[in-house]
CSV table of C-alpha atoms in Angstrom, one decimal:
chain,number,residue,atom,x,y,z
M,1,MET,CA,-6.8,-46.3,14.1
M,2,ALA,CA,-4.0,-43.8,14.8
M,3,GLY,CA,-3.6,-41.3,12.0
M,4,PRO,CA,-5.5,-41.0,8.7
M,5,VAL,CA,-6.6,-44.1,6.9
M,6,ARG,CA,-4.4,-44.9,3.9
M,7,VAL,CA,-6.5,-45.3,0.7
M,8,ALA,CA,-5.7,-46.6,-2.7
M,9,ILE,CA,-8.2,-45.7,-5.5
M,10,LEU,CA,-8.6,-48.2,-8.3
M,11,ASN,CA,-10.1,-47.8,-11.8
M,12,ASP,CA,-8.9,-48.1,-15.4
M,13,TYR,CA,-9.3,-44.4,-16.0
M,14,GLU,CA,-6.9,-41.7,-14.7
M,15,ILE,CA,-9.6,-39.1,-14.8
M,16,VAL,CA,-11.9,-41.2,-12.6
M,17,VAL,CA,-9.3,-42.0,-9.9
M,18,ALA,CA,-8.0,-38.4,-10.0
M,19,GLY,CA,-11.6,-37.1,-9.6
M,20,VAL,CA,-12.2,-39.4,-6.5
M,21,ALA,CA,-8.8,-38.3,-5.1
M,22,ARG,CA,-9.8,-34.6,-5.4
M,23,MET,CA,-13.1,-35.3,-3.8
M,24,LEU,CA,-11.4,-36.9,-0.8
M,25,ALA,CA,-8.6,-34.3,-0.5
M,26,PRO,CA,-10.4,-31.9,1.9
M,27,TYR,CA,-10.7,-34.8,4.4
M,28,ALA,CA,-6.9,-35.7,4.5
M,29,ASP,CA,-7.0,-35.5,8.3
M,30,ARG,CA,-9.2,-38.7,8.1
M,31,VAL,CA,-8.3,-40.4,4.8
M,32,ARG,CA,-5.0,-40.0,2.9
M,33,VAL,CA,-4.9,-41.1,-0.7
M,34,VAL,CA,-1.5,-42.9,-1.1
M,35,GLU,CA,-2.0,-44.4,-4.5
M,36,THR,CA,-4.2,-44.0,-7.6
M,37,ALA,CA,-4.0,-47.3,-9.6
M,38,THR,CA,-5.2,-47.7,-13.1
M,39,GLY,CA,-5.5,-51.1,-14.8
M,40,VAL,CA,-3.9,-53.2,-12.1
M,41,PRO,CA,-4.3,-53.6,-8.3
M,42,PRO,CA,-2.4,-51.2,-6.1
M,43,MET,CA,1.2,-52.1,-5.2
M,44,GLY,CA,1.8,-49.8,-2.2
M,45,ASP,CA,0.8,-50.2,1.5
M,46,CYS,CA,-2.7,-49.1,2.1
M,47,ASP,CA,-5.5,-49.8,4.6
M,48,VAL,CA,-8.5,-49.6,2.2
M,49,VAL,CA,-8.8,-50.0,-1.6
M,50,LEU,CA,-11.6,-47.9,-3.0
M,51,TYR,CA,-12.6,-49.5,-6.3
M,52,ASP,CA,-14.6,-47.2,-8.7
M,53,THR,CA,-16.7,-49.4,-11.0
M,54,PHE,CA,-16.9,-47.0,-13.9
M,55,SER,CA,-16.6,-49.1,-17.2
M,56,GLN,CA,-16.0,-52.3,-15.2
M,57,SER,CA,-17.7,-55.7,-15.4
M,58,GLN,CA,-20.0,-55.3,-12.4
M,59,GLY,CA,-19.2,-58.1,-10.0
M,60,ASN,CA,-17.2,-60.3,-12.4
M,61,VAL,CA,-13.8,-58.9,-13.5
M,62,LEU,CA,-12.6,-57.6,-10.2
M,63,ASP,CA,-11.6,-60.4,-7.9
M,64,VAL,CA,-12.1,-58.8,-4.5
M,65,GLN,CA,-10.4,-61.6,-2.6
M,66,GLU,CA,-7.4,-61.4,-4.9
M,67,VAL,CA,-7.0,-57.6,-4.5
M,68,ALA,CA,-7.4,-58.0,-0.7
M,69,ALA,CA,-4.8,-60.7,-0.6
M,70,MET,CA,-2.3,-58.8,-2.8
M,71,THR,CA,-2.7,-55.6,-0.7
M,72,GLY,CA,-3.6,-56.8,2.7
M,73,ALA,CA,-6.3,-54.1,2.6
M,74,GLN,CA,-10.0,-53.9,2.9
M,75,VAL,CA,-11.8,-53.5,-0.5
M,76,VAL,CA,-14.7,-51.2,-0.9
M,77,LEU,CA,-16.7,-50.8,-4.1
M,78,TYR,CA,-17.9,-47.4,-5.2
M,79,SER,CA,-20.7,-47.6,-7.7
M,80,TRP,CA,-24.1,-46.2,-8.9
M,81,ASN,CA,-25.3,-49.8,-9.6
M,82,LEU,CA,-27.0,-50.8,-6.3
M,83,ALA,CA,-28.8,-53.9,-7.4
M,84,PRO,CA,-29.2,-56.1,-4.3
M,85,SER,CA,-27.8,-59.2,-6.2
M,86,LEU,CA,-24.7,-57.2,-7.2
M,87,VAL,CA,-24.1,-56.0,-3.6
M,88,SER,CA,-24.6,-59.5,-2.3
M,89,GLU,CA,-22.1,-60.9,-4.8
M,90,ALA,CA,-19.5,-58.3,-3.9
M,91,LEU,CA,-19.9,-59.1,-0.2
M,92,ARG,CA,-19.7,-62.8,-1.0
M,93,ARG,CA,-16.4,-62.1,-2.8
M,94,GLY,CA,-15.0,-60.4,0.3
M,95,ALA,CA,-15.8,-56.7,-0.1
M,96,ALA,CA,-15.8,-54.9,3.2
M,97,GLY,CA,-18.2,-52.2,1.9
M,98,TYR,CA,-20.3,-51.1,-1.0
M,99,LEU,CA,-20.8,-47.3,-1.5
M,100,SER,CA,-23.3,-45.4,-3.7
M,101,LYS,CA,-21.9,-42.8,-6.0
M,102,THR,CA,-24.5,-40.4,-4.7
M,103,LEU,CA,-22.3,-40.0,-1.5
M,104,ASP,CA,-20.2,-36.8,-1.5
M,105,GLY,CA,-16.6,-36.6,-0.4
M,106,GLU,CA,-17.4,-36.4,3.2
M,107,GLY,CA,-19.7,-39.3,3.1
M,108,VAL,CA,-17.2,-41.5,1.3
M,109,ALA,CA,-14.4,-40.4,3.8
M,110,ASP,CA,-16.7,-41.3,6.7
M,111,ALA,CA,-17.5,-44.7,5.2
M,112,ILE,CA,-13.8,-45.5,4.6
M,113,VAL,CA,-13.0,-44.7,8.2
M,114,ARG,CA,-15.8,-47.0,9.4
M,115,VAL,CA,-14.5,-49.8,7.2
M,116,ALA,CA,-11.0,-49.3,8.5
M,117,ASP,CA,-12.5,-49.6,12.0
M,118,GLY,CA,-13.9,-53.0,11.2
M,119,GLN,CA,-17.5,-52.0,10.2
M,120,ARG,CA,-19.2,-53.2,7.1
M,121,VAL,CA,-20.7,-50.3,5.1
M,122,LEU,CA,-23.6,-50.8,2.7
M,123,PRO,CA,-25.5,-48.4,0.4
M,124,GLY,CA,-28.4,-46.5,1.8
M,125,ASP,CA,-30.6,-44.0,-0.1
M,126,SER,CA,-29.6,-43.9,-3.7
M,127,GLU,CA,-31.3,-40.6,-4.5
M,128,GLY,CA,-29.1,-37.7,-5.5
M,129,ARG,CA,-26.5,-36.6,-8.0
M,130,GLU,CA,-23.4,-38.6,-8.9
M,131,HIS,CA,-20.1,-37.4,-7.6
M,132,GLY,CA,-16.5,-37.7,-8.8
M,133,ALA,CA,-15.3,-37.3,-12.4
M,134,TRP,CA,-15.5,-39.4,-15.6
M,135,PRO,CA,-14.5,-39.1,-19.3
M,136,GLY,CA,-16.9,-36.9,-21.3
M,137,GLN,CA,-18.3,-35.1,-18.2
M,138,GLU,CA,-17.2,-31.7,-19.8
M,139,HIS,CA,-19.2,-32.6,-22.9
M,140,GLY,CA,-22.4,-33.0,-20.9
M,141,LEU,CA,-22.5,-36.8,-20.6
M,142,SER,CA,-23.8,-38.3,-17.5
M,143,ALA,CA,-21.7,-41.0,-15.9
M,144,ARG,CA,-23.9,-43.7,-17.3
M,145,GLU,CA,-23.8,-42.2,-20.8
M,146,ALA,CA,-20.1,-41.9,-20.6
M,147,GLU,CA,-19.8,-45.5,-19.5
M,148,MET,CA,-21.7,-46.5,-22.6
M,149,ILE,CA,-19.3,-44.6,-24.9
M,150,ALA,CA,-16.3,-46.1,-23.0
M,151,LEU,CA,-17.6,-49.6,-23.6
M,152,ILE,CA,-18.5,-49.0,-27.2
M,153,THR,CA,-15.0,-47.6,-27.7
M,154,GLN,CA,-13.6,-50.8,-26.2
M,155,GLY,CA,-15.5,-52.8,-28.8
M,156,PHE,CA,-18.4,-54.2,-26.8
M,157,SER,CA,-21.8,-55.0,-28.4
M,158,ASN,CA,-25.0,-53.7,-26.8
M,159,LEU,CA,-25.6,-57.2,-25.3
M,160,GLU,CA,-22.1,-57.4,-23.9
M,161,ILE,CA,-22.5,-53.9,-22.4
M,162,ALA,CA,-25.8,-55.0,-20.8
M,163,GLU,CA,-24.2,-58.0,-19.2
M,164,ARG,CA,-21.2,-56.1,-18.1
M,165,ALA,CA,-23.2,-53.2,-16.6
M,166,TYR,CA,-26.1,-55.2,-15.1
M,167,LEU,CA,-28.6,-53.4,-17.3
M,168,SER,CA,-31.2,-54.4,-19.7
M,169,VAL,CA,-30.4,-54.1,-23.4
M,170,ASN,CA,-33.2,-51.6,-23.7
M,171,SER,CA,-31.7,-49.5,-21.0
M,172,VAL,CA,-28.3,-49.6,-22.8
M,173,LYS,CA,-29.9,-48.5,-26.0
M,174,THR,CA,-31.6,-45.6,-24.2
M,175,TYR,CA,-28.3,-44.4,-22.7
M,176,ILE,CA,-26.6,-44.7,-26.0
M,177,ARG,CA,-29.3,-42.8,-27.8
M,178,THR,CA,-29.1,-39.9,-25.3
M,179,ALA,CA,-25.3,-39.9,-25.5
M,180,TYR,CA,-25.4,-39.8,-29.3
M,181,ARG,CA,-27.9,-37.0,-29.3
M,182,LYS,CA,-25.7,-34.9,-27.0
M,183,LEU,CA,-22.7,-35.5,-29.2
M,184,GLY,CA,-24.4,-35.3,-32.5
M,185,PHE,CA,-23.7,-38.9,-33.6
M,186,THR,CA,-25.8,-41.1,-35.8
M,187,ARG,CA,-23.4,-44.1,-36.2
M,188,ARG,CA,-21.4,-46.3,-33.8
M,189,SER,CA,-18.2,-45.7,-35.8
M,190,GLN,CA,-18.5,-42.0,-34.9
M,191,ALA,CA,-18.7,-42.9,-31.2
M,192,VAL,CA,-15.6,-45.1,-31.4
M,193,SER,CA,-13.6,-42.5,-33.3
M,194,TRP,CA,-14.6,-39.8,-30.8
M,195,GLY,CA,-14.0,-42.0,-27.8
M,196,ILE,CA,-10.5,-42.8,-29.0
M,197,GLN,CA,-9.8,-39.1,-29.5
M,198,HIS,CA,-11.2,-38.1,-26.1
M,199,GLY,CA,-9.5,-40.6,-23.8
M,200,PHE,CA,-12.2,-43.3,-23.6
M,201,LEU,CA,-9.7,-46.2,-24.1
M,202,PRO,CA,-8.3,-47.0,-20.6
M,203,PRO,CA,-4.8,-45.6,-20.0
M,204,GLU,CA,-2.3,-47.6,-18.0
M,205,PRO,CA,-0.3,-45.3,-15.7
M,206,ARG,CA,-0.5,-45.6,-11.9
M,207,ARG,CA,0.5,-43.0,-9.3
M,208,THR,CA,2.0,-43.8,-5.9
M,209,ASP,CA,2.7,-41.7,-2.8
M,210,THR,CA,6.3,-42.3,-2.0
M,211,GLY,CA,6.4,-39.8,0.8
M,212,ARG,CA,7.6,-37.1,-1.5
M,213,GLY,CA,4.3,-36.6,-3.3
M,214,MET,CA,2.4,-38.6,-5.9
M,215,THR,CA,4.5,-40.3,-8.6
M,216,SER,CA,3.6,-42.2,-11.8
M,217,VAL,CA,4.4,-45.8,-12.2
M,218,ALA,CA,3.6,-47.7,-15.4
M,219,ALA,CA,1.2,-50.6,-15.1
M,220,PRO,CA,2.6,-53.8,-16.8
M,221,ARG,CA,1.2,-54.7,-20.1
M,222,GLY,CA,-0.1,-58.2,-20.8
């Protein structure tokens, strides 16, 4: 492919897509972020849609085929959940790649280029720290703990969170307990109130590269 691969980053949280965009910025000679979309599929021209799965229903909500059809782009999922059944389901739905969040910016950029060249990229070794950004990171929350707070703030029960995140209910309870301990909470209502105050309800702006820099475009409300 001549020139850098045009990439759109998709997630419900501005902080998440902005963090991934910053991570890819040093590799602009290979991948150029042309849009950061929150809440709805990208609208601009791009070659690859990089979908960050933070706080998303793993394998269920995002219709990969629909996003690919709307954008004409290859869709790549970027996740810490590497369950083989989940990877297989994403590929069945038409994903061109599935990346582990333990990849750093260079690894993600390389994978995006390979996908744009027609290769299918799958997760390898899952060991290592998570990259990117997420709500609550500055308060010491891990990405998984932050996801639990985000889903609690959105009103999901522990069982619904487990189904959404492909985790056992016991694992969900463990992540919630550690998050509560870090934040000094004893009640779910405290987590909801704190989550609302600290941006854990998904915002709806999107940003598009018009050729004059990144601009904000409001996502439509249902």
